[in-house]
CSV table of C-alpha atoms in Angstrom, one decimal:
chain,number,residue,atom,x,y,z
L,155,UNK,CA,133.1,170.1,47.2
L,156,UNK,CA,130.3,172.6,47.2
L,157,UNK,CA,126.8,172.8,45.3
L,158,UNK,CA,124.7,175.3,43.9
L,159,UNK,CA,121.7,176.2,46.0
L,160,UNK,CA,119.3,174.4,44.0
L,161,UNK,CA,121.3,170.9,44.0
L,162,UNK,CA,122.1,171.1,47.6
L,163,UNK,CA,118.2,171.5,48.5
L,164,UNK,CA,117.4,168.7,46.8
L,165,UNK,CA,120.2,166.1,47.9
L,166,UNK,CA,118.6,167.6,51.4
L,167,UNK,CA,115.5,166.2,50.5
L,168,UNK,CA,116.3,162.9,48.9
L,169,UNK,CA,118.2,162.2,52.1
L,170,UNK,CA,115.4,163.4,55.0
L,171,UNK,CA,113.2,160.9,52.4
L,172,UNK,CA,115.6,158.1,53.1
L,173,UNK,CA,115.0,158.4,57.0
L,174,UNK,CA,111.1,158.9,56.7
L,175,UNK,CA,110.0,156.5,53.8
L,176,UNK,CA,112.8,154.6,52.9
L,177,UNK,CA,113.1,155.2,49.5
L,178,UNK,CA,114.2,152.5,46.7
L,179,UNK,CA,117.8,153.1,46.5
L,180,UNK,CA,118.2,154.3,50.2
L,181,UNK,CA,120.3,152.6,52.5
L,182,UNK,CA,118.3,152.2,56.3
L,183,UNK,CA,116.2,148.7,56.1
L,184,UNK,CA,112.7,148.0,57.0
L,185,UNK,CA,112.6,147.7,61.1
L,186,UNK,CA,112.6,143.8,61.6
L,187,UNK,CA,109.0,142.0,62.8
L,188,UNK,CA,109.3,138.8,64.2
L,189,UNK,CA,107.4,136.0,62.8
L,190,UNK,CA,103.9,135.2,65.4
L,191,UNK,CA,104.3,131.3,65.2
L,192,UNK,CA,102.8,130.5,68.5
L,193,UNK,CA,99.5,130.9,70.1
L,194,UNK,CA,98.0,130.3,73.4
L,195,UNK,CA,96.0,127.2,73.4
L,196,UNK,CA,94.7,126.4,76.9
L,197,UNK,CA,95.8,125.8,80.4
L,198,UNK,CA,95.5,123.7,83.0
L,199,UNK,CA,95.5,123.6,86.9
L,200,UNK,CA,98.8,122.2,88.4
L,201,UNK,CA,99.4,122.0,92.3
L,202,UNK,CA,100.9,125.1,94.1
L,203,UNK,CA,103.8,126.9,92.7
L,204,UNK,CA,105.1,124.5,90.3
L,205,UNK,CA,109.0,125.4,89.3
L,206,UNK,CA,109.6,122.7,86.9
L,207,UNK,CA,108.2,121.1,83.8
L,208,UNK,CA,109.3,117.9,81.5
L,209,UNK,CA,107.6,116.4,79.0
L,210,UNK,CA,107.6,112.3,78.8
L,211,UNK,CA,105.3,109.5,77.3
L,212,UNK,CA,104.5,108.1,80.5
L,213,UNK,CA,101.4,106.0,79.5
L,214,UNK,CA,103.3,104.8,76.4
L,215,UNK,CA,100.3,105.6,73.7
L,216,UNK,CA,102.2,107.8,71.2
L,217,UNK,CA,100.9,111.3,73.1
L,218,UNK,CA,103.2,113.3,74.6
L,219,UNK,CA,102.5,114.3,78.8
L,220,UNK,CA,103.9,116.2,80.5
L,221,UNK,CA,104.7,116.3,84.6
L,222,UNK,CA,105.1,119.5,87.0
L,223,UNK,CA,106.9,119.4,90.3
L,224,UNK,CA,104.9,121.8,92.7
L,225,UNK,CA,107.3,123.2,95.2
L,226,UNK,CA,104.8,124.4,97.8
L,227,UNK,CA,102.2,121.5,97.1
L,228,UNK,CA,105.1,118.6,97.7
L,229,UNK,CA,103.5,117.0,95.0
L,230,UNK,CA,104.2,116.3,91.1
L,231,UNK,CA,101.6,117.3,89.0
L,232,UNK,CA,101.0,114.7,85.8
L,233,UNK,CA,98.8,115.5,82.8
L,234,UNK,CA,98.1,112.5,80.2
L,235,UNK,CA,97.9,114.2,76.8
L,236,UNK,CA,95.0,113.7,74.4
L,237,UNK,CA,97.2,114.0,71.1
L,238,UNK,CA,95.4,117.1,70.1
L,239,UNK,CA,97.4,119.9,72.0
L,240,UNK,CA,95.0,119.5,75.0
L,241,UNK,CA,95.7,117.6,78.4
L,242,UNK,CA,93.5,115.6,81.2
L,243,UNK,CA,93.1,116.8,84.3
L,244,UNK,CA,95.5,116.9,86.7
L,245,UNK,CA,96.8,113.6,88.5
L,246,UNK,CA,98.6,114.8,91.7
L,247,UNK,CA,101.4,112.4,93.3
L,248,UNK,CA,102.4,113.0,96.7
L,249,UNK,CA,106.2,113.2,96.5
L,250,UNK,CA,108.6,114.9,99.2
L,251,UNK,CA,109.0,118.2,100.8
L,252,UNK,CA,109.7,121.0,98.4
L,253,UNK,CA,110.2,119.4,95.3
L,254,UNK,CA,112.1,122.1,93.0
L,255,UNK,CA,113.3,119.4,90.0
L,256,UNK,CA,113.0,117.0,88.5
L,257,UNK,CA,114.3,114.7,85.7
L,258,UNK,CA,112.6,112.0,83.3
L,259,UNK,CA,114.4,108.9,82.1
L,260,UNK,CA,114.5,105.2,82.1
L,261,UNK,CA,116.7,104.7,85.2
L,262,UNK,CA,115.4,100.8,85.4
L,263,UNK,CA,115.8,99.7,81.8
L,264,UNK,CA,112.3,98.2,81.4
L,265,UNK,CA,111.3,100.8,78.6
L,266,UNK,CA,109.2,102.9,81.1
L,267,UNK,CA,110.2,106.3,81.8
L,268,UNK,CA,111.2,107.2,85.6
L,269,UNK,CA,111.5,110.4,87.4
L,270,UNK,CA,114.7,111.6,89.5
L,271,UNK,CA,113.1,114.6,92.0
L,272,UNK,CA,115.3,116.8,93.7
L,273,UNK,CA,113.7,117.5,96.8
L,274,UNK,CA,115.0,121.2,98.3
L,275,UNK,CA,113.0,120.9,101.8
L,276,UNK,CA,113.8,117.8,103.1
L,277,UNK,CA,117.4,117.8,101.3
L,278,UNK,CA,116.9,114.6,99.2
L,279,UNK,CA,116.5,113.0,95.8
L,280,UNK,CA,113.6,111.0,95.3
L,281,UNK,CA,113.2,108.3,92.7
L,282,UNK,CA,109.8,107.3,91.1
L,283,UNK,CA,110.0,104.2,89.0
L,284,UNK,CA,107.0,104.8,85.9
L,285,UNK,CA,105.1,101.8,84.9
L,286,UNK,CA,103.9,102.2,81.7
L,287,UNK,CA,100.5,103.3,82.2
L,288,UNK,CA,100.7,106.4,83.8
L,289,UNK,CA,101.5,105.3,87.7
L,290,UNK,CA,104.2,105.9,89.3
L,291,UNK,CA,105.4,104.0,92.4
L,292,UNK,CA,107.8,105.2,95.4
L,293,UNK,CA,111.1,104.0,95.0
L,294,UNK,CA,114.0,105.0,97.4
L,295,UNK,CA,115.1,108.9,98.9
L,296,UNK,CA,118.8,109.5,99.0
L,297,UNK,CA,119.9,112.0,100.8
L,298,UNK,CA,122.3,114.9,99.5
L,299,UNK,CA,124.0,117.3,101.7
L,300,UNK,CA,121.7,121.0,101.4
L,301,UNK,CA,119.0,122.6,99.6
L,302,UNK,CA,119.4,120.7,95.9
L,303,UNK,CA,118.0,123.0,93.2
L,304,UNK,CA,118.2,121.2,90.0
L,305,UNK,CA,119.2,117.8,89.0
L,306,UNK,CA,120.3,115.9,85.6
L,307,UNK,CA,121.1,112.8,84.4
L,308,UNK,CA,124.1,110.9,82.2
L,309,UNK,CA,126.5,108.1,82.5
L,310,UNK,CA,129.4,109.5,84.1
L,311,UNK,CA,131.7,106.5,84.8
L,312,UNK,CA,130.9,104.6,81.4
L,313,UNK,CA,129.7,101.4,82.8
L,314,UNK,CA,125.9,102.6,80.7
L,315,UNK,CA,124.2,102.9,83.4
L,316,UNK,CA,122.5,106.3,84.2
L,317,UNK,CA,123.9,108.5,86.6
L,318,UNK,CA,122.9,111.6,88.7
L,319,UNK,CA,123.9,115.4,89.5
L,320,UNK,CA,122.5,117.6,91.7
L,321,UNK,CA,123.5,121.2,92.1
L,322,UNK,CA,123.1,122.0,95.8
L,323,UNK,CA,122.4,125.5,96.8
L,324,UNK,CA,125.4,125.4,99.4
L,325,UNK,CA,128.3,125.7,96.5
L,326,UNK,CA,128.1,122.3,95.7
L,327,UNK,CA,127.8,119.1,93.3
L,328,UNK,CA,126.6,115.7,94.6
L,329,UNK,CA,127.1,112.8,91.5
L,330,UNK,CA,124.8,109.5,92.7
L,331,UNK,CA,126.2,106.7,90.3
L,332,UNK,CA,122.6,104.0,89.1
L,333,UNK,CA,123.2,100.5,88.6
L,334,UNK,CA,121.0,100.0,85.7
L,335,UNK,CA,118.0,99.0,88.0
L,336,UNK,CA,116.8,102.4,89.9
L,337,UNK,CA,119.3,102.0,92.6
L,338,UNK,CA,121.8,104.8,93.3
L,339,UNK,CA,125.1,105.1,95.8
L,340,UNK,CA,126.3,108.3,96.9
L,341,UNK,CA,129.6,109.2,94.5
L,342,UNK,CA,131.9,112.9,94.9
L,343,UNK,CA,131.0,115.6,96.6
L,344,UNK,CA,132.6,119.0,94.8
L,345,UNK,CA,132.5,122.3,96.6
L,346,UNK,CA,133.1,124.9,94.2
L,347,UNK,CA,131.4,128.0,93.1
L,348,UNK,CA,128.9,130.5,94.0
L,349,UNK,CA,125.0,129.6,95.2
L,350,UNK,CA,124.4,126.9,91.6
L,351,UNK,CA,121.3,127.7,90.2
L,352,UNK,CA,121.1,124.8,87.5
L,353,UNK,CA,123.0,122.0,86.0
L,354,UNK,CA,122.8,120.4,82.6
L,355,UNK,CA,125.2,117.5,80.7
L,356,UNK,CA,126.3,117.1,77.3
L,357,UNK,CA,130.2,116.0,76.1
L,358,UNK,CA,131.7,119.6,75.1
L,359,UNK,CA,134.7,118.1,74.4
L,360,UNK,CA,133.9,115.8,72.0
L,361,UNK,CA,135.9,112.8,73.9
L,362,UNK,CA,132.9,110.6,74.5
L,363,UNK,CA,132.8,111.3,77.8
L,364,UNK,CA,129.7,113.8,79.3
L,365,UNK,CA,130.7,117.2,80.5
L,366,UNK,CA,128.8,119.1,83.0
L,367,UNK,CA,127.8,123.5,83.0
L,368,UNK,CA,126.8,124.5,86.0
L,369,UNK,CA,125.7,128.2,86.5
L,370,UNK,CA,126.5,130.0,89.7
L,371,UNK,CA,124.1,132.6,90.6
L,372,UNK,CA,125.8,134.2,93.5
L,373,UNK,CA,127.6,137.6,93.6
L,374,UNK,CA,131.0,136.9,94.1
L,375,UNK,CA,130.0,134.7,90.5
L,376,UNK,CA,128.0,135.2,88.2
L,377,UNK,CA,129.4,132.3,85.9
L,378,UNK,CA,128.7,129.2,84.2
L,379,UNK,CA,131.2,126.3,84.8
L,380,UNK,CA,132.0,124.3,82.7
L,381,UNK,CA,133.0,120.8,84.3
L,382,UNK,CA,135.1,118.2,82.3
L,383,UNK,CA,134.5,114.5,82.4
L,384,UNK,CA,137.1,111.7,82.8
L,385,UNK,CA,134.6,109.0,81.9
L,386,UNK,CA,134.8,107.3,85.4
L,387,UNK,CA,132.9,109.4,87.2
L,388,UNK,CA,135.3,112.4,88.3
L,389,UNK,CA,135.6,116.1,86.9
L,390,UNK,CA,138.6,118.0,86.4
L,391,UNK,CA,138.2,121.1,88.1
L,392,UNK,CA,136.4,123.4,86.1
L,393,UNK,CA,136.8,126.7,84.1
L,394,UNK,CA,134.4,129.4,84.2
L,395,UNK,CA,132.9,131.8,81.8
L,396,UNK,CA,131.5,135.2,82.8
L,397,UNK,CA,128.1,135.6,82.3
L,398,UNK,CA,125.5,138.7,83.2
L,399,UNK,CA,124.5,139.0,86.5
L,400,UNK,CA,122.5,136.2,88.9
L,401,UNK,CA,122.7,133.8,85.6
L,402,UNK,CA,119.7,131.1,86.8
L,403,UNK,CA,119.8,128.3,84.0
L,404,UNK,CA,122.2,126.7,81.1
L,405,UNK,CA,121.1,124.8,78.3
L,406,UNK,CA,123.1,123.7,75.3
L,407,UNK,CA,122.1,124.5,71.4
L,408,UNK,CA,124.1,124.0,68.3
L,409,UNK,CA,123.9,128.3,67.7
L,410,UNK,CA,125.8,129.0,64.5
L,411,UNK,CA,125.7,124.8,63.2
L,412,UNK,CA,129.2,124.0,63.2
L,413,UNK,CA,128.9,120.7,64.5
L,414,UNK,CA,129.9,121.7,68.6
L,415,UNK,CA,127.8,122.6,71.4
L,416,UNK,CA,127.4,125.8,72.9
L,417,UNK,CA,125.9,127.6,75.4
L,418,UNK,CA,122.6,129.6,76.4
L,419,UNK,CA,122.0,131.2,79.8
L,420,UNK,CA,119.4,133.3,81.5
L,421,UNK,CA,120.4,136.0,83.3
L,422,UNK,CA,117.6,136.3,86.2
L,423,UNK,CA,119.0,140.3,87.2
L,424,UNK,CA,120.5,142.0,84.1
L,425,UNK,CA,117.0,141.0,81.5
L,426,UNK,CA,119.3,139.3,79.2
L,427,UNK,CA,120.2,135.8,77.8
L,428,UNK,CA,124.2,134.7,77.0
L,429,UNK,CA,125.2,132.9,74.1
L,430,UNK,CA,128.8,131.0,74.6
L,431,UNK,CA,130.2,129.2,71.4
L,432,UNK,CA,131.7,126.2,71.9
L,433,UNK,CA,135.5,125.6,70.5
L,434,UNK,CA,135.0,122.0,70.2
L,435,UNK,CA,137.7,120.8,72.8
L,436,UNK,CA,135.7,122.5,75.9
L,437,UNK,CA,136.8,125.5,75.8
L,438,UNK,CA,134.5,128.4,74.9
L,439,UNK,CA,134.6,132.1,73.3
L,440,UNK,CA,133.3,135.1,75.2
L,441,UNK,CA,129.8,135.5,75.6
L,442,UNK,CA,127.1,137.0,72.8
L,443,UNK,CA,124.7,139.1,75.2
L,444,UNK,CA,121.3,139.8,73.6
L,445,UNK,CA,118.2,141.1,75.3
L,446,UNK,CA,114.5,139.9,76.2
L,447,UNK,CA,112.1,141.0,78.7
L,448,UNK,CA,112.0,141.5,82.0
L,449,UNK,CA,113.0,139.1,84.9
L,450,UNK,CA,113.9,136.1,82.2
L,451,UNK,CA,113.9,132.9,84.4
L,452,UNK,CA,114.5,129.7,81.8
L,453,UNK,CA,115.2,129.5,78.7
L,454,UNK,CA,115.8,126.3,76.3
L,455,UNK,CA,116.7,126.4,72.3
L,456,UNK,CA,114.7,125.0,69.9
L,457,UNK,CA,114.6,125.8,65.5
L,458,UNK,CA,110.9,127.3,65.4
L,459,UNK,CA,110.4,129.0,62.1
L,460,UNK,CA,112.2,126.1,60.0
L,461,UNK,CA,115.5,127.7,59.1
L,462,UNK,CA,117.5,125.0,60.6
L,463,UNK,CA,119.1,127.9,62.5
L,464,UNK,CA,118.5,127.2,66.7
L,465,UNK,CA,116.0,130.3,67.9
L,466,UNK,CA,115.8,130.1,71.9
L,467,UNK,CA,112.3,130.6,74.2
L,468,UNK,CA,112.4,132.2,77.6
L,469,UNK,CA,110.4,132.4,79.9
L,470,UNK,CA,110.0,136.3,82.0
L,471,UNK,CA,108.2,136.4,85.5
L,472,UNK,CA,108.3,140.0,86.1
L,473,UNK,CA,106.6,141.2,82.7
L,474,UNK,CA,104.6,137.9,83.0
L,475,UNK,CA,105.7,136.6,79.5
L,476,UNK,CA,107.1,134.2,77.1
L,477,UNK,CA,109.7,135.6,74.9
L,478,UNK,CA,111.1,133.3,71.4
L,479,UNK,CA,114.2,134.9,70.4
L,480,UNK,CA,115.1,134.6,66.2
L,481,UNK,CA,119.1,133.2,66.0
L,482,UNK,CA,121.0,134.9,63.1
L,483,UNK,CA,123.5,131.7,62.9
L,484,UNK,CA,126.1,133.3,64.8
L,485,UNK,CA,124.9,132.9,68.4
L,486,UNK,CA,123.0,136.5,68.3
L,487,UNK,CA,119.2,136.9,67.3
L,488,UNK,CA,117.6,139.2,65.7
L,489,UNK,CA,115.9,142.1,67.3
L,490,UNK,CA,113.2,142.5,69.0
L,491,UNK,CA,111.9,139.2,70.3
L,492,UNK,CA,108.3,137.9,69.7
L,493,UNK,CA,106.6,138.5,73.0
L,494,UNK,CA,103.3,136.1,74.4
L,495,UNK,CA,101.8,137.2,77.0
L,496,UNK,CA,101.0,134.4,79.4
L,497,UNK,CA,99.6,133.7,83.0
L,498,UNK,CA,100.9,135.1,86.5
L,499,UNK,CA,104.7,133.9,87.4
L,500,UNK,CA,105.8,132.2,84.4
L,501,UNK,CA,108.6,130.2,85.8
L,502,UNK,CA,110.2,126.9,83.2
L,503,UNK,CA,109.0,125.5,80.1
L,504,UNK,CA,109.7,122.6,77.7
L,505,UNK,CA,109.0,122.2,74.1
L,506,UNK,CA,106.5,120.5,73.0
L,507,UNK,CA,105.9,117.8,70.2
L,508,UNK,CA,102.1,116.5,70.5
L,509,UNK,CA,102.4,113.3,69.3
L,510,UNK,CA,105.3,111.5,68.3
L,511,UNK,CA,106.4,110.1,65.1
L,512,UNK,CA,104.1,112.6,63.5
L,513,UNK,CA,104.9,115.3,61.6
L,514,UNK,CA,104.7,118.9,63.6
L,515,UNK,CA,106.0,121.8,64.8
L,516,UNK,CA,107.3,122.4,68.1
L,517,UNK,CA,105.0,124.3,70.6
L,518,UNK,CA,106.1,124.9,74.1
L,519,UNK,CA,104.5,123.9,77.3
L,520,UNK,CA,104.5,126.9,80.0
L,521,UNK,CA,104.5,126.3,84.1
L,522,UNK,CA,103.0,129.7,85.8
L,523,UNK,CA,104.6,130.2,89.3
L,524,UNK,CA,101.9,132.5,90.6
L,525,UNK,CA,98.5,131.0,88.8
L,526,UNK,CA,99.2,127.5,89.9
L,527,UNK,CA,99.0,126.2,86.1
L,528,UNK,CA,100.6,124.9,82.9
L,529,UNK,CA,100.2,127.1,79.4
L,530,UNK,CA,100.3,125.5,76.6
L,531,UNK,CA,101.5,127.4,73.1
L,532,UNK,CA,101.0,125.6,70.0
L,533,UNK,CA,102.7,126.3,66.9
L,534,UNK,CA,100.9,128.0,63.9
L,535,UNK,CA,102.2,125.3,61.5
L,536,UNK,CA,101.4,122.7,63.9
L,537,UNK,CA,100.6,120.1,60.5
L,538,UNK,CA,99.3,116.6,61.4
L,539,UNK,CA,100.2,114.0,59.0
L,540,UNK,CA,97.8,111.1,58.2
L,541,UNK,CA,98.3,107.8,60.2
L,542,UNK,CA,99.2,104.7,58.2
């Protein structure tokens, strides 16, 4: 079909308008802008090169603290928090050589939070039993067989007692089996995969027994396995999922809220993150791929803008930032990130609730690799309610 002149200039126009001011009627959308919900409170010193952050009530008044492992200090860093958003000075506990992990629960059953280290120098786990007011005492070492990297807890053999994994640099799994009182005995060894990177546990299959994902960050890998529990405290061997390249953690998030588990990993080489929905019996469909910034380390999900829809937080320590990705409900975000800037070497994080039992956003607590210190971002909306 052909115009006159006349017509054909102005259908020209009206569509060169479209691409410059959008005109009512026109079909390219306004650019997306992510919300700013997050701001850079303060920060506090930490012992040298902390790797690892978790956040516990460990002097049981109602405030959330939060303890560092510091990898080239051998020491744990713990902060008591004031309920406010800001943190005590550091109290430093002499722990092992290299500590590079660590996990927080109650591994005695006395209501005080303990902490399981993985120890990467001296090739040991090291249990500190909490008591309740902030200390922590020396418990036992256990020895595991090379270079453990990352640890995490869950009753494997159903007898509700907490249990142990620890991903060992040298292509391997050691499972330490607790008796309910802080004690552990040495369970399977599995060799399989490529140079594990990080290890988390939830029940994929929805069989009430806990699963295992394992990421393998070497280059005849670059995979997360996934790890099926029996429920007495063996694995079938696992299936793996390709991922981007040197994928360095795993974390599990309810992406598009269908009731099942899936996936997030951070690939440390290709500046992306991986989204794997979960089928429900284990299995998983083939990864979402979305992008951040540049050398994304950790990354953990959390709902920050109140959609009910699970955003995800990484952490970048070649651009030296903190990047919160919006989730569409479908296991991809929305694009671009919000970017924070924060200190030197941002390495892990760990949301944040302040207090709990009061009403709040989530904030995010930040460990810097290179500046020897914790950031902490608090939420915008951070909303306090009154105490009864």
């Amino acid at each position: 079909m052909s115009f006159p002149p006349l017509v054909a200039g102005n259908i020209l126009r009206v569509l060169t308008l479209c691409g410059i001011v959008l005109l009512p009627g026109c079909s390219p959308k306004d650019p997306y802008v992510p919300p700013d919900l997050l701001y850079l409170f303060a920060s506090y010193d930490v012992g040298k090169n902390p790797t690892a952050i978790k956040a516990g009530d460990f002097n049981q008044d109602g405030f959330s603290d939060l303890v560092t492992s510091n990898i080239s200090a051998n020491s744990l860093s713990l902060l008591l928090g004031n309920g406010d958003g800001s943190f005590q000075a550091q109290v430093s506990i002499r722990v092992c050589k290299e500590p590079r992990n660590l996990a927080v629960q109650d591994f005695t059953g006395d209501g005080h939070e303990d902490l399981a280290i993985a120890c990467s120098g001296s090739n040991q786990v090291a249990i500190f039993t909490g008591q309740g007011s902030g200390r922590f005492e020396k418990d036992a070492l256990y020895p595991v067989h090379r270079t453990p990297v990352s640890i995490a807890s869950g009753d494997f053999n159903s007898d509700r007692h907490l249990d142990l994994v620890v991903a060992l640099r040298n292509d391997k799994l050691q499972l330490l089996f607790g008796n309910g009182k802080g004690k552990f005995g040495i369970g399977p060894l599995y060799e399989y995969g490529d140079t594990p990177t990080s290890v988390t546990t939830a029940d994929f299959n929805q069989d009430g027994h806990l699963d295992m994902a394992v990421t393998n960050g070497g280059p005849m890998s670059n995979a997360v396995s996934i790890w099926l529990g029996q429920g007495d405290g063996t694995f079938l061997l696992p299936t793996d999922y390709r991922t981007g390249k040197r994928p360095l953690s795993v974390s599990f998030a309810d992406f598009n809220n269908d009731g099942v588990w899936d996936l997030l990993v951070v690939n440390g080489q290709m500046n992306t993150v991986t989204v794997f929905l979960g089928n429900g019996d284990g299995t998983f469909q083939e990864g979402i791929d979305s992008g951040g910034d540049a050398g994304p380390m950790h990354g953990l999900a959390q709902d920050f803008d109140g959609d009910d829809i699970a955003d995800a937080a990484i952490v970048n320590i070649q651009s030296g930032s903190l990047s919160v990705l919006f989730g569409k409900g479908d296991g991809s975000f929305y694009y671009p990130p919000r970017q924070y800037r924060t200190p030197r070497g941002p390495f892990a994080l760990t949301t944040l609730i302040v207090a709990r039992g009061r009403d709040e956003e989530p904030g995010l607590a930040v460990v810097n690799n290179s500046e020897n210190s914790v950031s902490i971002f608090l939420h915008h909306g951070l909303k306090f309610r009154e105490q009864s």
